[in-house]
PDB file of C-alpha atoms in Angstrom:
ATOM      1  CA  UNK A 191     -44.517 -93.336  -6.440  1.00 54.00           C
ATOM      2  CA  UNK A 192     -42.294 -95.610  -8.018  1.00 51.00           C
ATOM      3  CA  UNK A 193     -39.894 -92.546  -9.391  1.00 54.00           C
ATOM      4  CA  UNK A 194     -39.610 -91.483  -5.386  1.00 55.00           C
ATOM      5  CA  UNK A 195     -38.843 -95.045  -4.424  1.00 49.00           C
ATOM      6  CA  UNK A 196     -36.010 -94.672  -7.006  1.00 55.00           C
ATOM      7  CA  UNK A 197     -34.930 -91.693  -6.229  1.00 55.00           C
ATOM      8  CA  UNK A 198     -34.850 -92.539  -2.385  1.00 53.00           C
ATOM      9  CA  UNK A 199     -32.861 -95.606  -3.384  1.00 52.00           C
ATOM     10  CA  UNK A 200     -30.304 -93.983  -5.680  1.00 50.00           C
ATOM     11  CA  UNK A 201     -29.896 -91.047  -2.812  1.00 51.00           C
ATOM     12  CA  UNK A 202     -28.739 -93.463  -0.177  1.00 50.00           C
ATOM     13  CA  UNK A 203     -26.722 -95.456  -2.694  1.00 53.00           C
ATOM     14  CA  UNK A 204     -24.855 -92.265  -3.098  1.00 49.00           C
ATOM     15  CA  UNK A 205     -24.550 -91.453   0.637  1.00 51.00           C
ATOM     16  CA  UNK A 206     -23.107 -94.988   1.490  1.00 49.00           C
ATOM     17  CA  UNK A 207     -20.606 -94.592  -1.468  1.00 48.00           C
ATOM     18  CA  UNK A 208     -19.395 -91.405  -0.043  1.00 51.00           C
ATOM     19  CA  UNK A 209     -19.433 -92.657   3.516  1.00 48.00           C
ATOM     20  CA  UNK A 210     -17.093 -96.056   2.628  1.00 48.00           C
ATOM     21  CA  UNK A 211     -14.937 -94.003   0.091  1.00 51.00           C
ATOM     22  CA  UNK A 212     -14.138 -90.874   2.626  1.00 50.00           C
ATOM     23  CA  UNK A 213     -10.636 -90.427   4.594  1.00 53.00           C
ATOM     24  CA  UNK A 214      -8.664 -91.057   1.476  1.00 54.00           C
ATOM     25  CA  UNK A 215      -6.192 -87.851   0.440  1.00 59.00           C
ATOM     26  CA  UNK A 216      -4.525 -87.177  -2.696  1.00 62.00           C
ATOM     27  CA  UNK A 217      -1.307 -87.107  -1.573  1.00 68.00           C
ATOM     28  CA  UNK A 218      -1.498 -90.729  -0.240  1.00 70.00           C
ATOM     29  CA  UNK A 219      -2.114 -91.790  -3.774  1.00 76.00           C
ATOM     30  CA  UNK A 220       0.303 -89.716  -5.992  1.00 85.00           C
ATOM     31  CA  UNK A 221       3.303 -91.969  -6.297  1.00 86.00           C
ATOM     32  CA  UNK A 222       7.149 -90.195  -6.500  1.00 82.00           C
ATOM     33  CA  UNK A 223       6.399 -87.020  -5.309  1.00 85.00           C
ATOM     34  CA  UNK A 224       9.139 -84.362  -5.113  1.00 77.00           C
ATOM     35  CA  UNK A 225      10.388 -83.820  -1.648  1.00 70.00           C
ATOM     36  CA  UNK A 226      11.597 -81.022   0.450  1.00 61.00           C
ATOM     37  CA  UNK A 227      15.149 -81.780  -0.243  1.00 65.00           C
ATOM     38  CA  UNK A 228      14.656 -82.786  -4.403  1.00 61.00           C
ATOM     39  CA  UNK A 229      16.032 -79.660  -5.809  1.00 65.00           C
ATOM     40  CA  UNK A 230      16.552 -81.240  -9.579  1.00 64.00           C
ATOM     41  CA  UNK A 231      14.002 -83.399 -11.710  1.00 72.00           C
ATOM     42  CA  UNK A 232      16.748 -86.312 -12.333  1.00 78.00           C
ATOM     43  CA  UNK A 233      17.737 -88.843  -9.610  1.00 75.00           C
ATOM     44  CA  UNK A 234      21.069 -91.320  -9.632  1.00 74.00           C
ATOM     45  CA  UNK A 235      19.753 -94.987  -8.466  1.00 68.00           C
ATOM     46  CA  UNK A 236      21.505 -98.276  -7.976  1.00 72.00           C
ATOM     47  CA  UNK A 237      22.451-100.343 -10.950  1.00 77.00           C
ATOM     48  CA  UNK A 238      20.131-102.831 -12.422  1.00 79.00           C
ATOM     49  CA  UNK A 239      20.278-106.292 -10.877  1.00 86.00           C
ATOM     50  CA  UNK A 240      22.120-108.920 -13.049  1.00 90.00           C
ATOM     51  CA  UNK A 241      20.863-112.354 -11.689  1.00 92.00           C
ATOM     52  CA  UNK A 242      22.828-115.378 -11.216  1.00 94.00           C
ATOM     53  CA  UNK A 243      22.072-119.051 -11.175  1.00 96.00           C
ATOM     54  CA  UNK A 244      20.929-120.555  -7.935  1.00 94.00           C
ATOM     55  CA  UNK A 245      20.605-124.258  -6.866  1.00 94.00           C
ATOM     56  CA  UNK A 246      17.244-125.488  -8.074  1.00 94.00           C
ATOM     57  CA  UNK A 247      16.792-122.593 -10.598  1.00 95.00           C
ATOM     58  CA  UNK A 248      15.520-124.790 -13.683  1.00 94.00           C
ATOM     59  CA  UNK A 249      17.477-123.656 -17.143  1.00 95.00           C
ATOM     60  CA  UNK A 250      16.428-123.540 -20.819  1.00 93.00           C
ATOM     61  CA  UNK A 251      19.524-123.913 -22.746  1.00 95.00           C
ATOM     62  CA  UNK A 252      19.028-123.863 -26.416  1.00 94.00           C
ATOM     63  CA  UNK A 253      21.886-124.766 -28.508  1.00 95.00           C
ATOM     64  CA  UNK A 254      22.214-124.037 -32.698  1.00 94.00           C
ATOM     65  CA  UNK A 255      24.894-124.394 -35.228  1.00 93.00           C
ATOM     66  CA  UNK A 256      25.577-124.827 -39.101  1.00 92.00           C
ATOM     67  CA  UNK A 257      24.735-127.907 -38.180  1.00 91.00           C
ATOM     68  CA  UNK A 258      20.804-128.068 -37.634  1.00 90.00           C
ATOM     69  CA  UNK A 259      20.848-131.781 -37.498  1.00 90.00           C
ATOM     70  CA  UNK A 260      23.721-132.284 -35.120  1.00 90.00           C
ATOM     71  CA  UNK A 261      22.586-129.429 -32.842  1.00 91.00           C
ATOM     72  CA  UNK A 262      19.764-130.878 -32.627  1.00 91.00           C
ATOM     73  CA  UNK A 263      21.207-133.541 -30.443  1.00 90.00           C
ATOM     74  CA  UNK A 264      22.130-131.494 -27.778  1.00 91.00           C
ATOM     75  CA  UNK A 265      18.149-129.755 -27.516  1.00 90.00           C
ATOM     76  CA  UNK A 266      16.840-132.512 -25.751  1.00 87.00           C
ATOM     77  CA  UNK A 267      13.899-130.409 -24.132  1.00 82.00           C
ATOM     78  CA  UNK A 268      13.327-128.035 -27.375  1.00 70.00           C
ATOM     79  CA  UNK A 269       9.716-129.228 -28.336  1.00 57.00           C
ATOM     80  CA  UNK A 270       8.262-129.866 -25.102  1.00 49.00           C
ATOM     81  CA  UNK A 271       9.340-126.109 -24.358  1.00 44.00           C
ATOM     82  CA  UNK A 272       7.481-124.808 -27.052  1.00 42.00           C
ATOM     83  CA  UNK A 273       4.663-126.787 -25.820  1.00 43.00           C
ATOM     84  CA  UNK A 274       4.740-125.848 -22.599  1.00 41.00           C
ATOM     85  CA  UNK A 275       4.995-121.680 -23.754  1.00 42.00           C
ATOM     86  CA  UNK A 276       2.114-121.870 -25.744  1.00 43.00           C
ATOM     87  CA  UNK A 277      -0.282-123.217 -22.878  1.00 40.00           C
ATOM     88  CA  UNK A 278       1.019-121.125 -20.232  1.00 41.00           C
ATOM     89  CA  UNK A 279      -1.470-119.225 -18.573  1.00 46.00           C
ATOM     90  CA  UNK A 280      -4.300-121.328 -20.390  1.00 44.00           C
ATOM     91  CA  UNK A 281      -5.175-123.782 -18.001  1.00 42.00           C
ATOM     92  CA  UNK A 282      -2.542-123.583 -15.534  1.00 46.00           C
ATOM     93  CA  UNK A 283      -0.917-120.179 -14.579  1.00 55.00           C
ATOM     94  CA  UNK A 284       2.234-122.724 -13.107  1.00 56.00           C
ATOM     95  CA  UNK A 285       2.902-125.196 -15.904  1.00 56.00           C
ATOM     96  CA  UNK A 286       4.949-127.865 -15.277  1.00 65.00           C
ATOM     97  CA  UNK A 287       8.323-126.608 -16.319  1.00 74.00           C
ATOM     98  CA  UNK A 288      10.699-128.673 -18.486  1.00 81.00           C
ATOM     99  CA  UNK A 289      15.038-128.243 -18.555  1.00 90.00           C
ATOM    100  CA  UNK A 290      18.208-128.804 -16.886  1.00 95.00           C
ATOM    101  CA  UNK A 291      17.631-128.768 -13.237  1.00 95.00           C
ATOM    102  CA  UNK A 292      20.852-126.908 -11.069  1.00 97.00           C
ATOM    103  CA  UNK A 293      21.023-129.846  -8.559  1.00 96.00           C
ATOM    104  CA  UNK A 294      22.212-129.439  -4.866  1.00 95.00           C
ATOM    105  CA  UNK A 295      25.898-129.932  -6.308  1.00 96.00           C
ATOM    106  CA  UNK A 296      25.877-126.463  -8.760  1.00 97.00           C
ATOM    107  CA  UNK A 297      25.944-128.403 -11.568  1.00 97.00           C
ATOM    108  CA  UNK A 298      23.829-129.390 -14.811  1.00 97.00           C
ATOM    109  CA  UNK A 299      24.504-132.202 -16.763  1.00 95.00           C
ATOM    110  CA  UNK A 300      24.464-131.770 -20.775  1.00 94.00           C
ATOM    111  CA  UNK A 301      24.672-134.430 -23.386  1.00 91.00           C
ATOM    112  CA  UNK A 302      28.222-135.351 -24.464  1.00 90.00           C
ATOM    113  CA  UNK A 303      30.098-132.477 -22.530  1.00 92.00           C
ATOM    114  CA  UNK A 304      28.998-134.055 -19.149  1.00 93.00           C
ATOM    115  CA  UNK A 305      29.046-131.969 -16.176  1.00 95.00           C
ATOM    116  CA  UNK A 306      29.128-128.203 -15.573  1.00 96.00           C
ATOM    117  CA  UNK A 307      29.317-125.517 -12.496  1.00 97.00           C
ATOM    118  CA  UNK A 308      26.668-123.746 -13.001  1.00 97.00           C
ATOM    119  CA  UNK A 309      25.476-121.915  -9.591  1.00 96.00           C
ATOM    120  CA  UNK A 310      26.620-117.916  -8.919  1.00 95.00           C
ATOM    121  CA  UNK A 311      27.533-117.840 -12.635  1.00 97.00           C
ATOM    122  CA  UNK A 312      25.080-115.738 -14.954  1.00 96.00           C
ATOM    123  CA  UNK A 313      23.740-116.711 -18.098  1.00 96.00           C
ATOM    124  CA  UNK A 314      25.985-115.039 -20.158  1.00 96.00           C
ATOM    125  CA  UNK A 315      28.742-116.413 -18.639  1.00 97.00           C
ATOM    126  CA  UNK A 316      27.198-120.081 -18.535  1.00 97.00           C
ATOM    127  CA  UNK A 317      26.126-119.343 -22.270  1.00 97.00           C
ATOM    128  CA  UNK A 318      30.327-118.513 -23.424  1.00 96.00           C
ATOM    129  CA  UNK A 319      31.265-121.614 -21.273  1.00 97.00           C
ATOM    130  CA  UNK A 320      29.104-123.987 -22.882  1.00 96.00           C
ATOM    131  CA  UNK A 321      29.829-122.903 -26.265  1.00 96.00           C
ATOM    132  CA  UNK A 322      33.855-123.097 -25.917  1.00 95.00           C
ATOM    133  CA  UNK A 323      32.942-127.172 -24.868  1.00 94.00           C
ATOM    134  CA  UNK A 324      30.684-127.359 -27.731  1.00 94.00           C
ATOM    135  CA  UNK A 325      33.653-126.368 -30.398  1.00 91.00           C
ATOM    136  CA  UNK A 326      34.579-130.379 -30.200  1.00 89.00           C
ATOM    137  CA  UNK A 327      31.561-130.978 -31.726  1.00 92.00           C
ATOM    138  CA  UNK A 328      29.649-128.352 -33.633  1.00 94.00           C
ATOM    139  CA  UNK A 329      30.624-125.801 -36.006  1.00 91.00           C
ATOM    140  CA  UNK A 330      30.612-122.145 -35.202  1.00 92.00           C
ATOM    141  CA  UNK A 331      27.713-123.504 -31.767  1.00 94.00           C
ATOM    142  CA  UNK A 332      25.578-120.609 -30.329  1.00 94.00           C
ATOM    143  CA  UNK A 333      24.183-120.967 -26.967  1.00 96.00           C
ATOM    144  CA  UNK A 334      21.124-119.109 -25.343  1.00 95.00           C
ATOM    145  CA  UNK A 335      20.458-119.569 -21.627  1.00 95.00           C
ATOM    146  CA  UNK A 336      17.090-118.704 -19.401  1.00 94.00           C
ATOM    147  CA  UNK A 337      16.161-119.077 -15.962  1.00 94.00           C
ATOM    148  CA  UNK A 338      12.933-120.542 -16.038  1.00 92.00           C
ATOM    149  CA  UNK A 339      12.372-119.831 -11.845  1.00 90.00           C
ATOM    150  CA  UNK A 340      12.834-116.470 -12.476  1.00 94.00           C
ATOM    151  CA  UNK A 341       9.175-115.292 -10.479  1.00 94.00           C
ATOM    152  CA  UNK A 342       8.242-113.081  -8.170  1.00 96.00           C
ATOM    153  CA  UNK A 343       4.781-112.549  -5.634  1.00 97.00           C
ATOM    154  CA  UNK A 344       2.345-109.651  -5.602  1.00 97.00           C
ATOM    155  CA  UNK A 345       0.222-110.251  -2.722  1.00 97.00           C
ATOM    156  CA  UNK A 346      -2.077-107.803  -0.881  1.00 96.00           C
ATOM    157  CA  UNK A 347      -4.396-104.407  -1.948  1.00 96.00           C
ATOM    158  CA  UNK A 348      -3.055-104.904  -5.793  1.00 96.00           C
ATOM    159  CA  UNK A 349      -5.913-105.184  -8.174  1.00 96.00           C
ATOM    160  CA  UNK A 350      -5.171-108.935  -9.409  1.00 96.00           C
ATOM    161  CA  UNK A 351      -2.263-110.782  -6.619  1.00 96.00           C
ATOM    162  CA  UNK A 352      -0.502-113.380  -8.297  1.00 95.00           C
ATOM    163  CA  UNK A 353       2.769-115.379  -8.970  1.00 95.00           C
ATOM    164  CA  UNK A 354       4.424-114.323 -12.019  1.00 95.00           C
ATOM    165  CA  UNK A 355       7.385-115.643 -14.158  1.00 92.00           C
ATOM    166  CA  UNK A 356       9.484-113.337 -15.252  1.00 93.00           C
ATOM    167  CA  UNK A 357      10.964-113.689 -18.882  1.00 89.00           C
ATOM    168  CA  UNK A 358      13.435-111.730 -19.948  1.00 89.00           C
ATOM    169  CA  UNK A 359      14.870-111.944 -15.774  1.00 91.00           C
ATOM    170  CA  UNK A 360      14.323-108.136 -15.343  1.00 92.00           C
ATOM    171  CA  UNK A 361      11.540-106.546 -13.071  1.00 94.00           C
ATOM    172  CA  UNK A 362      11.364-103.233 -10.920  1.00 94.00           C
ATOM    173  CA  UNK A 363       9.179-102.874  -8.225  1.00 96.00           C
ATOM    174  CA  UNK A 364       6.824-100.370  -9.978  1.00 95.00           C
ATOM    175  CA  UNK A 365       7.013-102.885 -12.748  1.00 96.00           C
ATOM    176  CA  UNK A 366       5.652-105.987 -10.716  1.00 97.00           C
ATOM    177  CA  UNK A 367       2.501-103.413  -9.167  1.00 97.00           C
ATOM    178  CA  UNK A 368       1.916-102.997 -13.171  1.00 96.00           C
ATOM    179  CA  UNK A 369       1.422-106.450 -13.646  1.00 96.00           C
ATOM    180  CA  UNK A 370      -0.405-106.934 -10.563  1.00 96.00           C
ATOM    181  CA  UNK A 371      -3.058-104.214 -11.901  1.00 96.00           C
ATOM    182  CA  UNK A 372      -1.773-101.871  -9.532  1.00 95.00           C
ATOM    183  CA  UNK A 373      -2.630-100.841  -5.518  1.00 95.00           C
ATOM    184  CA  UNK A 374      -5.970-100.193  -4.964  1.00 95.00           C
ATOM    185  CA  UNK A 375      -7.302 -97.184  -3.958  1.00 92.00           C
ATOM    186  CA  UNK A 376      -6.779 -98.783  -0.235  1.00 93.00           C
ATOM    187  CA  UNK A 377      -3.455 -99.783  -0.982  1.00 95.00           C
ATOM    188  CA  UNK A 378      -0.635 -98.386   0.980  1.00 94.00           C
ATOM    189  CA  UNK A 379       2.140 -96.876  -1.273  1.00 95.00           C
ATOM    190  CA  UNK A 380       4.244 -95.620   1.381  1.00 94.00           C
ATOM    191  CA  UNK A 381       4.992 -98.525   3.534  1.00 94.00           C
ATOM    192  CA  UNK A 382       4.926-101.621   0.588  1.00 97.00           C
ATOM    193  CA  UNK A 383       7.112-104.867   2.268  1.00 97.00           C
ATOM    194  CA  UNK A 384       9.749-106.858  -0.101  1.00 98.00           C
ATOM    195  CA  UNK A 385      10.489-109.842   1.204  1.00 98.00           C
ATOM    196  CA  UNK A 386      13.737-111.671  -0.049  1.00 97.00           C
ATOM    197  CA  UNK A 387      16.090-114.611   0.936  1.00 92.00           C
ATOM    198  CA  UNK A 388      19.408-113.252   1.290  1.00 88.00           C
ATOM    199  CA  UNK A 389      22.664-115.763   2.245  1.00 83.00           C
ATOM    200  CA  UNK A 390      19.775-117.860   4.121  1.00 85.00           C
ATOM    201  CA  UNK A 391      18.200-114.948   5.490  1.00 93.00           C
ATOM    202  CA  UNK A 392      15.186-113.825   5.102  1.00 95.00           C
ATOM    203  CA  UNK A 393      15.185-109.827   4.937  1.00 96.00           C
ATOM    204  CA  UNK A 394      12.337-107.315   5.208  1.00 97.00           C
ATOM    205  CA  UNK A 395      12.178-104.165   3.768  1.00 96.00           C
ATOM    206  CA  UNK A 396       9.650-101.672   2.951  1.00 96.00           C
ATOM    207  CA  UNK A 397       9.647 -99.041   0.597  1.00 95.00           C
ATOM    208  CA  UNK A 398       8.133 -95.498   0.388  1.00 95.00           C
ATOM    209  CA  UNK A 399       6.664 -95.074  -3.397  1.00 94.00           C
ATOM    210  CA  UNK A 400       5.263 -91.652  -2.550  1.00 93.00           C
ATOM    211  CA  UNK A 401       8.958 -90.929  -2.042  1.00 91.00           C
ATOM    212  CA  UNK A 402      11.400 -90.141  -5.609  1.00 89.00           C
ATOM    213  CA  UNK A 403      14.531 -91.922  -3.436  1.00 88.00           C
ATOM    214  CA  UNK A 404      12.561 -94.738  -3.832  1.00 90.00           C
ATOM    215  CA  UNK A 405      14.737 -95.653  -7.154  1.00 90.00           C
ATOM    216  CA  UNK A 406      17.698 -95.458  -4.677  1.00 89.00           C
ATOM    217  CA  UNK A 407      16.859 -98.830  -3.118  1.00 92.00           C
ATOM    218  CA  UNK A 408      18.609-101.483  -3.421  1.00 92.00           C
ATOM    219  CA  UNK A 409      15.197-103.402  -3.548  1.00 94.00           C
ATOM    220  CA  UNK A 410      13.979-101.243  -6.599  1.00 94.00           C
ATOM    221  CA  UNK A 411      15.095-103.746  -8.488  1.00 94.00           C
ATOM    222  CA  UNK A 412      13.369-107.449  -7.763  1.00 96.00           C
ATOM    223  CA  UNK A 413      15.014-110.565  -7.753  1.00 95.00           C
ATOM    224  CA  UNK A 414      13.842-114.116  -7.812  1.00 94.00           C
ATOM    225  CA  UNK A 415      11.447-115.270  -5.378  1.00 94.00           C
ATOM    226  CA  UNK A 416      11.270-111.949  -3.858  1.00 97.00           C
ATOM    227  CA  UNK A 417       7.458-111.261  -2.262  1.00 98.00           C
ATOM    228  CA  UNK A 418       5.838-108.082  -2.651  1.00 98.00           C
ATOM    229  CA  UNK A 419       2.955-107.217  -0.034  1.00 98.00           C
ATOM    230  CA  UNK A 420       0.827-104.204  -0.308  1.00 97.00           C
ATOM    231  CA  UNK A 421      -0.576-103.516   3.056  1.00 95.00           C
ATOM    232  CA  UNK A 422      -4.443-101.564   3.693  1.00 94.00           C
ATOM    233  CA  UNK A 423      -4.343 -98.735   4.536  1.00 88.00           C
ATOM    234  CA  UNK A 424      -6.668 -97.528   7.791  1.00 78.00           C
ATOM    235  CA  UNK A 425      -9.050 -96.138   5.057  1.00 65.00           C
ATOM    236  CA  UNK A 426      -9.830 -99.730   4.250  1.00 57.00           C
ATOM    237  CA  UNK A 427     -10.467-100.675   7.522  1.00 54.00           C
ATOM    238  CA  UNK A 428     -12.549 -97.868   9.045  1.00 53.00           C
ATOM    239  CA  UNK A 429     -14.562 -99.208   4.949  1.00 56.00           C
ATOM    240  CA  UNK A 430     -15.145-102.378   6.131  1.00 50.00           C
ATOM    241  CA  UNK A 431     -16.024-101.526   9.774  1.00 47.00           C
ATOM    242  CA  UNK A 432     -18.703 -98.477   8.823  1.00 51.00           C
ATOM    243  CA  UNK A 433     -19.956-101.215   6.238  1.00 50.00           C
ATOM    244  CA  UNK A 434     -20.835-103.731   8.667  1.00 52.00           C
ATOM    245  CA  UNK A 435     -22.300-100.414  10.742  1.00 55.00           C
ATOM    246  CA  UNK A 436     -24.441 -99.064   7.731  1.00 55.00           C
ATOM    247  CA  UNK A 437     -25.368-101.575   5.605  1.00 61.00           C
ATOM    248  CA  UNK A 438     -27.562-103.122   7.664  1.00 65.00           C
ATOM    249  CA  UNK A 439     -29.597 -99.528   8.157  1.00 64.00           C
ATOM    250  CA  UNK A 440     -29.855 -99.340   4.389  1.00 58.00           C
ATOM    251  CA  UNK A 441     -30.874-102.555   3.604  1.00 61.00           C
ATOM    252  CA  UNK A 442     -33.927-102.329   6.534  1.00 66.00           C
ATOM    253  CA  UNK A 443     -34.345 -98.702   4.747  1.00 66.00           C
ATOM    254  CA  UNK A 444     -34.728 -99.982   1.735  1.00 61.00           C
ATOM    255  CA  UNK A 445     -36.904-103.012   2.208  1.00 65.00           C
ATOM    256  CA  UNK A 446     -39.530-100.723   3.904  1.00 61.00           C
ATOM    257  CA  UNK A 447     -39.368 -98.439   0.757  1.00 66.00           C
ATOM    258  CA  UNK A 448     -39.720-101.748  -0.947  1.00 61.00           C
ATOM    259  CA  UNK A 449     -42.566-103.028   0.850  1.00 65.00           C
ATOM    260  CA  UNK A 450     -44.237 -99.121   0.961  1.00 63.00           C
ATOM    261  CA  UNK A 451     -43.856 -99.242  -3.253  1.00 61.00           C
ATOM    262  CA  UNK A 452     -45.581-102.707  -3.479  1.00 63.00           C
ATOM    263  CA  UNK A 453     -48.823-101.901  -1.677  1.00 63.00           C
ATOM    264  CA  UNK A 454     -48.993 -98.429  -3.456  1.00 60.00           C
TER     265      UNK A 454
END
């Protein structure tokens, strides 16, 4: 008896599994397909994004020299840096974050050199101005600037949502999904929403990653803040509304097998 009761059981386990998982095609999964009109197997997109600084973006600006001592001086947020990195995503997934702060103004304010313009310029070319002030006092200076508010959102049908930073200040779309643990199997890929602030705008656009003209966006490539949302698909919702419909049958199902087994 107790075999039949768990064969019963594992039969209508199946059947519910089928039920909740139909409606879903193939072709609504596959991402970049080829389309009608995609005649060769390489695509032109947009350039990658090159970021620039922003008011409130919060910098790490490490300074060296010949001169370890003297450089030194101007590394005023060098050890609690390290720090910070190497509890990241230990107990807090949004450590406090530690460097020069682009006020309201544009600028940063450095030891000795005083005041800089900072905002709209990129890091390379903040990095080249810094070190042509530094020449007054360091030998042969070398200057390495990162945005720490580099981050971006994954919100939605991705496997884990979250707020990441962003290193090295370089994602693509696909990229950010990756790190998210991709869609899931409800996820729709041909209608995901980027939001991003734009000249005090806020702009909405969706993309179609079933689609190869998809790298041809201009929202390919993220940039900061941007939020990513991964709407369900109806296959998720018809789920969730035949679950609430059958899961009650099975459960009633399977206590009577239950109680059936126990006075057997």
């Amino acid at each position: 008896m107790k075999k039949q009761v768990s064969t019963c059981i594992y039969s209508l386990t199946l059947i519910v599994l089928t039920v909740l998982n139909s409606c879903t095609s193939s072709k609504q999964l596959t991402y970049f397909q080829q389309g009608a009109n995609d005649k060769e197997d390489t695509i032109n997109f947009v350039d990658s994004y090159i970021p620039t600084i922003k008011k409130g973006d919060i910098l790490s600006i490490q300074i060296s020299s010949l001169n370890p001592e003297a450089s030194a001086f101007f590394n005023p947020y060098a050890k609690t840096v390290v720090d910070q990195n190497s509890l990241a995503n230990t107990f807090n997934p949004l450590p406090t974050i530690t460097g020069y702060l682009v006020g309201q103004d544009g600028n940063i304010k450095l030891p000795l050199i005083g005041t800089l313009k900072a905002v709209d310029l990129t890091n390379t070319q903040l990095s080249e101005l810094i070190q042509s002030r530094l020449k007054d006092y360091l030998r042969e200076p070398t200057v390495n600037v990162r945005n720490q508010s580099f981050r971006v959102s994954v919100l939605g049908e991705v496997s884990r949502p979250a707020l990441f930073t962003i290193p090295n200040e370089q994602i693509t779309l696909p990229e950010a999904l990756g790190l998210a643990g991709d869609l899931t199997i409800y996820g729709r890929r041909d209608n995901v929403l980027i939001i991003r602030e734009e000249k005090g705008k806020r702009v909405f656009a969706r993309l179609d990653l079933t689609k190869r003209n998809a790298f041809r966006s201009p929202y390919y490539s993220l940039h900061p803040n941007d939020i990513v949302y991964v709407e369900p698909g109806k296959s998720r919702i018809a789920s969730a509304d035949r679950a609430f419909q059958v899961m009650p049958t099975v459960v009633g199902i399977l206590s009577v097998i239950a109680i059936i087994a126990t006075r057997r």
